[in-house]
Coordinates of C-alpha atoms and ligand atoms in Angstrom, one line a residue:
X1 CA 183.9 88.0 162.2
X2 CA 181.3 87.8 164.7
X3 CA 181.8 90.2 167.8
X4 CA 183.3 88.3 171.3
X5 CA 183.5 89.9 174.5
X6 CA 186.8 90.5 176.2
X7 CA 188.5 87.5 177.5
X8 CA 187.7 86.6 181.4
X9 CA 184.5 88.5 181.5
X10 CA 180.9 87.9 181.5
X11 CA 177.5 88.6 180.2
X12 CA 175.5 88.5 182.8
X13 CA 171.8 88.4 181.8
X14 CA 168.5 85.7 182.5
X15 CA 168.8 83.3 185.7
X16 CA 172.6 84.3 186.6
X17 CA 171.2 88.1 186.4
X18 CA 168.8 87.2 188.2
X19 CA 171.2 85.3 190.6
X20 CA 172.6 88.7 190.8
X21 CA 170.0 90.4 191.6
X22 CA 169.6 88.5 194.8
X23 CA 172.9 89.0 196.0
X24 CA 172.4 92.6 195.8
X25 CA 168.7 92.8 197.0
X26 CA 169.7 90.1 199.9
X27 CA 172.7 92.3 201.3
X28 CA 170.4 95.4 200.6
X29 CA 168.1 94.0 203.6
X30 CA 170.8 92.0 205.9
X31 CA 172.5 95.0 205.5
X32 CA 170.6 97.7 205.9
X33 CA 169.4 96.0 209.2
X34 CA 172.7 96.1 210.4
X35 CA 172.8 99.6 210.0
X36 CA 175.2 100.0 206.6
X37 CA 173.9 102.3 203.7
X38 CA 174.9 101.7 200.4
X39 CA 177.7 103.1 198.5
X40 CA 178.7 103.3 194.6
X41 CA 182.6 104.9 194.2
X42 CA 183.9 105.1 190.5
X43 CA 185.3 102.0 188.3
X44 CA 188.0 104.4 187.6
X45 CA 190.7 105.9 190.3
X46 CA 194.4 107.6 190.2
X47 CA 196.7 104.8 190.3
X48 CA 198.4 106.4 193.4
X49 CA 194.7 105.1 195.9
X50 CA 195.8 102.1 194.7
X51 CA 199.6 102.3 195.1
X52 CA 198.8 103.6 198.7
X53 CA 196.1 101.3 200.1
X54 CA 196.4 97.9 198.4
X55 CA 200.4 98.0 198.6
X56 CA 202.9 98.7 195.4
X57 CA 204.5 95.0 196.1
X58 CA 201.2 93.1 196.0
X59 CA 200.6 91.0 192.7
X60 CA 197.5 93.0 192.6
X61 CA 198.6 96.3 192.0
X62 CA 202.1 95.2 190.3
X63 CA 200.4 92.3 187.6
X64 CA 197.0 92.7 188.0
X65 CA 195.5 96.1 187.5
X66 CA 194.5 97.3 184.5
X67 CA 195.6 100.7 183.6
X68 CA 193.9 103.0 181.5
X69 CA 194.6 106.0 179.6
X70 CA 193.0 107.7 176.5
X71 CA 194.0 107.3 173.3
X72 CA 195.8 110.8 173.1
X73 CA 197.5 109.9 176.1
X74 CA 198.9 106.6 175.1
X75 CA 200.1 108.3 171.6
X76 CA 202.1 110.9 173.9
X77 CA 203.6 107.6 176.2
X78 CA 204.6 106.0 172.9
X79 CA 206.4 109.0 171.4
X80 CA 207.8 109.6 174.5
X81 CA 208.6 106.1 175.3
X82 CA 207.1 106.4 179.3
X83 CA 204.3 107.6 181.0
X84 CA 206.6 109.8 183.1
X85 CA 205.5 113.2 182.2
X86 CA 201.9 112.5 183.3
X87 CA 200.3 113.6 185.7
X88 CA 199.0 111.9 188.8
X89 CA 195.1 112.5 188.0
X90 CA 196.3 111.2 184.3
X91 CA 197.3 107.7 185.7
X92 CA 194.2 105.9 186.0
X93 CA 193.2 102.2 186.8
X94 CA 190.1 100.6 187.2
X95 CA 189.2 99.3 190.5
X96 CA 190.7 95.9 191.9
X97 CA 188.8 95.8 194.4
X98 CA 186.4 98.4 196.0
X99 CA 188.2 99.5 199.7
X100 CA 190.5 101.2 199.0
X101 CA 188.6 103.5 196.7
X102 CA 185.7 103.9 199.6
X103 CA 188.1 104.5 201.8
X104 CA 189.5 107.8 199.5
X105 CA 186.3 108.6 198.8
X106 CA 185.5 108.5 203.2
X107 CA 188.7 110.6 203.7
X108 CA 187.9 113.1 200.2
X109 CA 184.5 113.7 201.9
X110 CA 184.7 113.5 205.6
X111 CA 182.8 110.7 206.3
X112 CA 184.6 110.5 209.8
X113 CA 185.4 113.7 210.8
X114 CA 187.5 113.6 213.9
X115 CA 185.8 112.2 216.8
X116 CA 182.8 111.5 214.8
X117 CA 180.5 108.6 214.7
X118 CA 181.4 105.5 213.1
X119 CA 180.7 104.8 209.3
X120 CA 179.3 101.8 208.0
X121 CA 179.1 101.1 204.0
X122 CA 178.1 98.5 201.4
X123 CA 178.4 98.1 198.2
X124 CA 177.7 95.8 194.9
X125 CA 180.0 96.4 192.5
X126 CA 182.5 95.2 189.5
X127 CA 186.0 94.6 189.8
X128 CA 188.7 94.4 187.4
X129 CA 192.1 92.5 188.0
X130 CA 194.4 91.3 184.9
X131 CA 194.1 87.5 186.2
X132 CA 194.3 84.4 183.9
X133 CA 191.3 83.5 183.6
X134 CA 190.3 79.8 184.9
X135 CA 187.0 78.8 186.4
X136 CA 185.7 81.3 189.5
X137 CA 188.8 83.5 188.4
X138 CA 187.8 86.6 186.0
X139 CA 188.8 89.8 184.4
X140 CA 186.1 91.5 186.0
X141 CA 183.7 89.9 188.4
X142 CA 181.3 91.2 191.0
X143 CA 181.5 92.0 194.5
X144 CA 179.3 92.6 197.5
X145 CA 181.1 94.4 200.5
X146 CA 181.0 96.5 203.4
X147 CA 183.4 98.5 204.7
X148 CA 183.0 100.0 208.5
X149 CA 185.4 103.2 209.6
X150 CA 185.9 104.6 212.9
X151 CA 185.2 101.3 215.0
X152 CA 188.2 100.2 216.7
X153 CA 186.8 97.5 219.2
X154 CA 186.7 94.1 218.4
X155 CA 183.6 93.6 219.1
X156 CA 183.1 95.0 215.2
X157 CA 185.8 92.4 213.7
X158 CA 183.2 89.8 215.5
X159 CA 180.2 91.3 214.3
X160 CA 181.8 92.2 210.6
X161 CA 182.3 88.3 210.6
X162 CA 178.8 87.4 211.8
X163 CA 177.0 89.1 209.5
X164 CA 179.1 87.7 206.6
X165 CA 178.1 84.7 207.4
X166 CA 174.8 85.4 207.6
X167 CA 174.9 86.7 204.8
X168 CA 176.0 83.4 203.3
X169 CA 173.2 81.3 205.0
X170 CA 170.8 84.2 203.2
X171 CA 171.7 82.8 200.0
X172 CA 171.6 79.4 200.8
X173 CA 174.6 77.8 202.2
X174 CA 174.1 75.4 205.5
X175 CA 176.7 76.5 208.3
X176 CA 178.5 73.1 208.1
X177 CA 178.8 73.6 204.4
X178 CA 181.4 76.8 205.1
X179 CA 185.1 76.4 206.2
X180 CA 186.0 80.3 208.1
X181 CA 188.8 80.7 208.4
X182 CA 190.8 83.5 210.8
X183 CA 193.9 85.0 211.8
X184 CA 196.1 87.6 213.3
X185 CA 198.7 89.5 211.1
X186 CA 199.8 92.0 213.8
X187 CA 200.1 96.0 213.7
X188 CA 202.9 98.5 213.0
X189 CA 203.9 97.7 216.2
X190 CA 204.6 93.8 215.9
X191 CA 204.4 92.9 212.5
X192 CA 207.8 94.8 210.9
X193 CA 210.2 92.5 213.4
X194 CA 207.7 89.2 212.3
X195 CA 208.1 90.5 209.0
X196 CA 212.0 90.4 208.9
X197 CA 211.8 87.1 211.1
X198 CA 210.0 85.3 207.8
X199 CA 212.5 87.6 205.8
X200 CA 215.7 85.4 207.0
X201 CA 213.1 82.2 207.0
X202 CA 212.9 82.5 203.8
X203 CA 216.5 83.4 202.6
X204 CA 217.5 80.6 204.8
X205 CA 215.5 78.1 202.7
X206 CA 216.5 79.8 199.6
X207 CA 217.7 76.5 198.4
X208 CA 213.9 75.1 198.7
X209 CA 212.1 77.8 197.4
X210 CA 210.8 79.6 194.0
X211 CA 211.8 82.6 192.5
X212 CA 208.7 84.2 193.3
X213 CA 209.1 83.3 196.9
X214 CA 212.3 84.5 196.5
X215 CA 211.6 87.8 195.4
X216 CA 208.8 88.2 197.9
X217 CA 211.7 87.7 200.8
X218 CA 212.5 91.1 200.0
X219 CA 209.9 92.8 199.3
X220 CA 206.6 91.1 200.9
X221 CA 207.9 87.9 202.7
X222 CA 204.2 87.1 204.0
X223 CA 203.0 86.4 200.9
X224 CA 205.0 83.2 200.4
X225 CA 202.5 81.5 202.9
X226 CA 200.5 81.3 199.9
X227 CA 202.5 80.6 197.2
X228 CA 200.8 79.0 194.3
X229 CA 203.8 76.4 194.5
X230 CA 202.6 73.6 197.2
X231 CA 206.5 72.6 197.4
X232 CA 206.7 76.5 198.9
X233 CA 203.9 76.3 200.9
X234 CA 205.0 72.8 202.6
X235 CA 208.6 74.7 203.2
X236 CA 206.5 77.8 205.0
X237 CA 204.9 75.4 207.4
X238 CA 208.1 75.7 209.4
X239 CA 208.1 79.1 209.2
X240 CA 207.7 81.6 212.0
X241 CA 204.2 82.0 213.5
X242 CA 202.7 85.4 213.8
X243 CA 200.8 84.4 217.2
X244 CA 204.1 84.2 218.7
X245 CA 205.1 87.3 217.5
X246 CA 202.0 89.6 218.2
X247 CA 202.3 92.2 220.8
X248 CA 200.4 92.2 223.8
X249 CA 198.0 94.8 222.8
X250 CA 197.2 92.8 219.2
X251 CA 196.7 89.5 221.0
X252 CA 194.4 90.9 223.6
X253 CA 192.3 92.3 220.5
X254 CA 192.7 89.0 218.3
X255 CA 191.5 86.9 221.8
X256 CA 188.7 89.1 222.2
X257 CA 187.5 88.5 218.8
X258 CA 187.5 84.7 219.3
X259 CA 185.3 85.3 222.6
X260 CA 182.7 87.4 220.7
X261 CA 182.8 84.6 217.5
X262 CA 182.1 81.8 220.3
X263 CA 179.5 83.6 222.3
X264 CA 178.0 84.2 219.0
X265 CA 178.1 80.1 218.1
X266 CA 180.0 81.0 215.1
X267 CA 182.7 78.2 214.0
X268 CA 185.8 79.0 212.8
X269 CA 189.5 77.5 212.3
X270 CA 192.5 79.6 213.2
X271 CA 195.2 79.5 210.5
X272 CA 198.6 81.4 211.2
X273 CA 199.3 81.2 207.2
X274 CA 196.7 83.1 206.4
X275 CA 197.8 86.3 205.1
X276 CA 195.4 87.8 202.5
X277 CA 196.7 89.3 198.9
X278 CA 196.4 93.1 200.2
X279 CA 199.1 94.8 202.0
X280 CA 196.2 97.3 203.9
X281 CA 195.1 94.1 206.8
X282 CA 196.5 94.8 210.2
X283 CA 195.4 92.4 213.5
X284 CA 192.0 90.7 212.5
X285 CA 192.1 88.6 209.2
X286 CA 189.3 86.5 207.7
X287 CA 188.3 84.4 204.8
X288 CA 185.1 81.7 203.5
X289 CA 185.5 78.7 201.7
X290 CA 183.0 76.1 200.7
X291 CA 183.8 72.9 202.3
X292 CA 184.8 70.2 199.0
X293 CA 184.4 73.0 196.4
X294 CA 187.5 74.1 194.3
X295 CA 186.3 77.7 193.2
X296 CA 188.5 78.8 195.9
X297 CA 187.6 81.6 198.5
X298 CA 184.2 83.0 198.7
X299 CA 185.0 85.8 200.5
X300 CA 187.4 87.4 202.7
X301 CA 188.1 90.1 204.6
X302 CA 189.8 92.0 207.8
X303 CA 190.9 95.3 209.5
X304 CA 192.7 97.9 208.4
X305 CA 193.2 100.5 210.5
X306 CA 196.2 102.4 208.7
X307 CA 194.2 102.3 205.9
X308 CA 192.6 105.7 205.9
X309 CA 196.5 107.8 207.0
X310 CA 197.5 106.2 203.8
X311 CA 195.0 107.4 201.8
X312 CA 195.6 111.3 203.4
X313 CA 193.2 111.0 205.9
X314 CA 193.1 111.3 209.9
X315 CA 194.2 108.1 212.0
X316 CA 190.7 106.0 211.7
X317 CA 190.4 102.7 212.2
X318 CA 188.6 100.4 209.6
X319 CA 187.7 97.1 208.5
X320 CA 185.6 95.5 206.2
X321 CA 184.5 92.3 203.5
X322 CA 184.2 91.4 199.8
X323 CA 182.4 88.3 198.5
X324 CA 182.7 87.2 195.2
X325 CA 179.5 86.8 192.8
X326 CA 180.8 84.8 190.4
X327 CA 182.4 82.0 193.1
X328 CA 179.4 81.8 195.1
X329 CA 177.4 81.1 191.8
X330 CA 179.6 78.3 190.9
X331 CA 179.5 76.9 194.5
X332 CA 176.0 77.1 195.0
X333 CA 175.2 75.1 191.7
X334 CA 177.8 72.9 193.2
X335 CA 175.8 72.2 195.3
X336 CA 172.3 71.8 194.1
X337 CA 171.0 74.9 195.4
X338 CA 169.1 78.0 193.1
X339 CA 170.0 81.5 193.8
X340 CA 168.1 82.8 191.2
X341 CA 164.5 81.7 191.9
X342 CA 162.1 81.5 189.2
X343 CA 161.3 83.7 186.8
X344 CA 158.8 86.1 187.8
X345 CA 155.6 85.1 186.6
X346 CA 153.6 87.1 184.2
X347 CA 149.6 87.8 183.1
X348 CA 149.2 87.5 178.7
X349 CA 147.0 89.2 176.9
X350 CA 146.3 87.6 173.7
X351 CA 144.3 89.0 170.7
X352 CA 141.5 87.1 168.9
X353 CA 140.8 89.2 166.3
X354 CA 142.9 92.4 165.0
X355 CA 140.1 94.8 165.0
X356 CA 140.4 94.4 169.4
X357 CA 144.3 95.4 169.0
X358 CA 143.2 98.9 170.7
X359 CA 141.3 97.2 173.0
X360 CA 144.5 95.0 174.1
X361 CA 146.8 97.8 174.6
X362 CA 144.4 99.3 176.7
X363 CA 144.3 96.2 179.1
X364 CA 147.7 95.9 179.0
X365 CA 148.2 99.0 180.0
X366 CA 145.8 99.3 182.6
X367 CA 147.3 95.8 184.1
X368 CA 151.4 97.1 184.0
X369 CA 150.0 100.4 185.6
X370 CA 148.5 98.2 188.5
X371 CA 152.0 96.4 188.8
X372 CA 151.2 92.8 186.9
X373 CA 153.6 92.4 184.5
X374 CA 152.3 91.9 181.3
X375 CA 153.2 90.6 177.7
X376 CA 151.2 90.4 174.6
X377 CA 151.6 90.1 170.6
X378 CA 153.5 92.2 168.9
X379 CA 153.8 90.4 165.6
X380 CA 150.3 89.8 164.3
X381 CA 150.2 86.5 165.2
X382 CA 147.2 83.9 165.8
X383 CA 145.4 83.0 168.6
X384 CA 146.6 79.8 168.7
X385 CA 150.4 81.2 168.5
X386 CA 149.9 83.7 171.2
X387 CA 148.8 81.2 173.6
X388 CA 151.8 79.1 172.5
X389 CA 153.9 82.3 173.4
X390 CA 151.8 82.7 176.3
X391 CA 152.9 79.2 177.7
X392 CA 156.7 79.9 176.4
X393 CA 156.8 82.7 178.4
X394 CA 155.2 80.7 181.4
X395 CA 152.4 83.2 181.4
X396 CA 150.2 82.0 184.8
X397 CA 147.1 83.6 183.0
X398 CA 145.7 84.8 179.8
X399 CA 143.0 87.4 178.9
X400 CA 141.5 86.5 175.9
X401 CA 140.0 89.4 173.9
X402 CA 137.8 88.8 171.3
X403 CA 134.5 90.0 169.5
X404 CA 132.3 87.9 171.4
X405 CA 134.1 89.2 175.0
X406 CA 133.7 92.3 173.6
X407 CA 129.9 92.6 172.9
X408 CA 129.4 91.0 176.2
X409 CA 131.8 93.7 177.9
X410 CA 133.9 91.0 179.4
X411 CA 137.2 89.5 178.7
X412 CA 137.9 85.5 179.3
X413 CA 140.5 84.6 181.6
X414 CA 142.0 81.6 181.1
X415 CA 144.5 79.6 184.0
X416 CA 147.4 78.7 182.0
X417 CA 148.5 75.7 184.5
X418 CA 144.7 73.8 184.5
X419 CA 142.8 75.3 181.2
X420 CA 140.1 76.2 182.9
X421 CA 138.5 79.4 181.2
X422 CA 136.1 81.9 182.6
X423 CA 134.3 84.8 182.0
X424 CA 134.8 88.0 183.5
X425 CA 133.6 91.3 183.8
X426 CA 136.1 94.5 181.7
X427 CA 135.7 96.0 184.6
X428 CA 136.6 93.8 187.3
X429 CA 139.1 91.4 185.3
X430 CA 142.5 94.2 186.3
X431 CA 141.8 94.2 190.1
X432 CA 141.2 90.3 190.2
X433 CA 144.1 89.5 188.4
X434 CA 146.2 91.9 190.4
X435 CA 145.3 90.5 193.1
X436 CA 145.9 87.1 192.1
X437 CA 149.1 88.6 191.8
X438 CA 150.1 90.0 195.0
X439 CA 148.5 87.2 196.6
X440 CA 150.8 85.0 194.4
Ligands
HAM501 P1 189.7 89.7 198.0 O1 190.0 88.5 198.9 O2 190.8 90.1 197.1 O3 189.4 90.9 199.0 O4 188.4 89.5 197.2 C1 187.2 89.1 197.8 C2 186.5 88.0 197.1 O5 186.3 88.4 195.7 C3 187.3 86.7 197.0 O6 187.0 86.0 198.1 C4 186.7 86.1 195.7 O7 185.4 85.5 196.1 C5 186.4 87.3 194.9 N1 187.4 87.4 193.8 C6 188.6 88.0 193.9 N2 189.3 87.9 192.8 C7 188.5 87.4 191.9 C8 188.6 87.0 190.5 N3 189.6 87.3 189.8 N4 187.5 86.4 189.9 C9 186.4 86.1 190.6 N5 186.2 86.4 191.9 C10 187.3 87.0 192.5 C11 189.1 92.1 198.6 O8 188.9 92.4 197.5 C12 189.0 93.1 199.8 N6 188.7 94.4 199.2 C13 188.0 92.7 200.8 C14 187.9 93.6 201.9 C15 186.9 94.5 202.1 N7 188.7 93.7 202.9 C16 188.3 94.7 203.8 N8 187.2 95.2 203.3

């Protein structure tokens, strides 16, 4: 039987690498302008950085993550019949999604000691959650992020938001083709009596809701704002509204924001259901959506600033954004629009005769070595295949080698787009075409 890969994953490889690639490279330069430096944490972490910063009631860490455990250790669970004698660096998952690993990785290695300076990361990396998989939904998918700790004024929540969506218009969505949305989902201080206030909302409307919905009541009620069931969502609308509920100190901070987005000229909608998947968001919440598109968010994002205490770390404020890869691929081809680019373009150097095949590896060489990429035969065909392969492989130019180019101590370029062929000296024919290159 032929080999398949795993269900809800993809092989990523050609134009939607190359897609990739200009996710990463693009939020390498917004980015780094911005004054974030990259960061890579491991695929793998103890369940318990999960359990802590994403929330043990959240689908995501209750449905979603995948657990792993070695083969010796799954033999022990299954004698045993439970995982209970392991120990906490034996329970493993791979990520969900990449905060709340930086953020055990910022408090493991003191990124912000005390007092210190703020920290500001990014990162490109996979992500693993147990979804079914459906279009723009995967088993593991890609992220780009950043994550800023130690910044508690909302001018950052303005500024994290601002450069997400420049980020977007980077790779080639119009402003008016973007739906941001934001809200307000309250601190320790407000957001347990709002809380318990959808709590009895719910239980009230028992009657009208799922099971699901029901079961959140108890033990995340917020979450049924954005129950998959639309009958459950139309109940919610009557639901308490956070805005009424915020104290003063997170609606000063959430009003603030709004003044920075608008004296920034970025458009946004305020929606008091939106409540995000991850138990870590405090005050400022965030989240993109492609006006007309069904992949579903784009991105999202907002503060956490209990984050770090629950990872064992110091009282530091954070906040931070993921985009998905995979969505904004699907959106942008929605939409007409190439994130990929063409393929790079490339010099050939084709063999006339096999006696020259020295000769051609030479040249080659000496053309890689001043940065052209280039291809030649590797399968003793003729000349009239190689310059079929040269055109297949959209080749802009071909050095033709051959006895004749040889005994005159030149080498004939030919253009690959017009045909026309010329002459030119061994020695000049790397630096012209090099340049040709870097010109290109
Ligand atoms: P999230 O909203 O769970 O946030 O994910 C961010 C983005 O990842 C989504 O908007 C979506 O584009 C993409 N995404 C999520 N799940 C899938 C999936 N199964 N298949 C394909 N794409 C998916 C976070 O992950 C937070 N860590 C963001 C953040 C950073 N908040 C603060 N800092």
């Amino acid at each position: 039987m032929q080999a398949q890969r795993a269900q809800g994953t993809e092989d990523l490889y050609g134009s939607y690498m190359r897609s990739w690639q200009r996710m990463v490279s693009e939020a390498e330069q917004l980015f780094s302008d911005w004054g974030f430096d990259m960061i890579e944490t491991p695929a793998m972490e103890q369940v318990s950085t999960f359990v802590h910063g994403i929330g043990e009631s959240t689908d995501v860490v209750r449905k979603e993550m995948f657990r792993v455990y070695s083969g010796a250790l799954l033999e022990g669970i299954f004698e045993r019949g439970s995982e209970e004698h392991l120990k906490p660096r034996q329970r493993l998952a791979l990520r969900p999604e990449g905060t709340a690993g930086i953020v055990r990785s910022a408090v493991e290695n003191t990124f912000v000691p005390q007092g210190g300076a703020p920290v500001k990361l990014w990162y490109a990396m996979p992500m693993f959650r147990g979804e079914r998989p459906q279009k723009g939904r995967l088993r593991q998918f890609h992220q780009v992020g950043l994550e800023w700790l130690g910044a508690s004024d909302p001018a950052a929540d303005a500024e994290c938001i601002i450069v997400l969506m420049e980020y977007f218009q980077r790779l080639g969505f119009a402003p008016e083709q973007l739906r941001l949305t934001i809200n307000s989902m309250g601190d320790a201080t407000c957001r347990p009596a709002y809380r318990e206030q959808v709590r009895a909302f719910i239980l009230d409307h028992a009657d009208e809701m799922c099971d699901d919905c029901i079961e959140r009541a108890e033990l995340n009620p917020l979450r049924a704002f954005d129950c998959k069931s639309e009958h459950c969502r139309e109940v919610m609308q009557a639901a308490p509204r956070v805005t009424q509920a915020l104290c003063d100190e997170c609606a000063a901070h959430y009003a603030q924001v709004k003044t920075y987005l608008d004296a920034a000229g970025v458009a946004y909608e305020e929606d008091e259901t939106l409540v995000r998947g991850l138990d870590y968001y405090t005050r400022t919440v965030f989240e993109v959506e492609v006006v007309g598109s069904s992949v579903g968010a784009i991105g999202g994002g907002g503060r956490y600033d209990g984050l770090v205490e629950l990872e064992g770390g110091k009282p530091t404020p954070g906040l931070g954004f993921a985009v998905g890869f995979e969505r904004i691929a699907l959106a942008l081809e929605e939409l007409g629009v190439s994130l990929a680019g063409d393929e790079p373009s490339c010099a050939y150097v084709a063999c006339a005769d096999p006696s020259l095949r020295e000769a051609v590896f030479s040249l080659v060489l000496e053309l890689r070595r001043a940065g052209v990429r280039t291809e030649c035969d590797y399968q003793a065909r003729s000349l009239k295949s190689q310059l079929k392969q040269a055109d297949k492989l959209g080749a802009t130019v071909c050095l033709v080698l051959g006895p004749d180019e040889v005994a005159a101590g030149s080498v004939t370029l030919r253009d690959m787009g017009t045909h026309e062929q010329r002459l030119v000296a061994r020695g000049d024919v790397v630096g012209q075409v090099a340049s040709s290159f870097t010109s290109a």
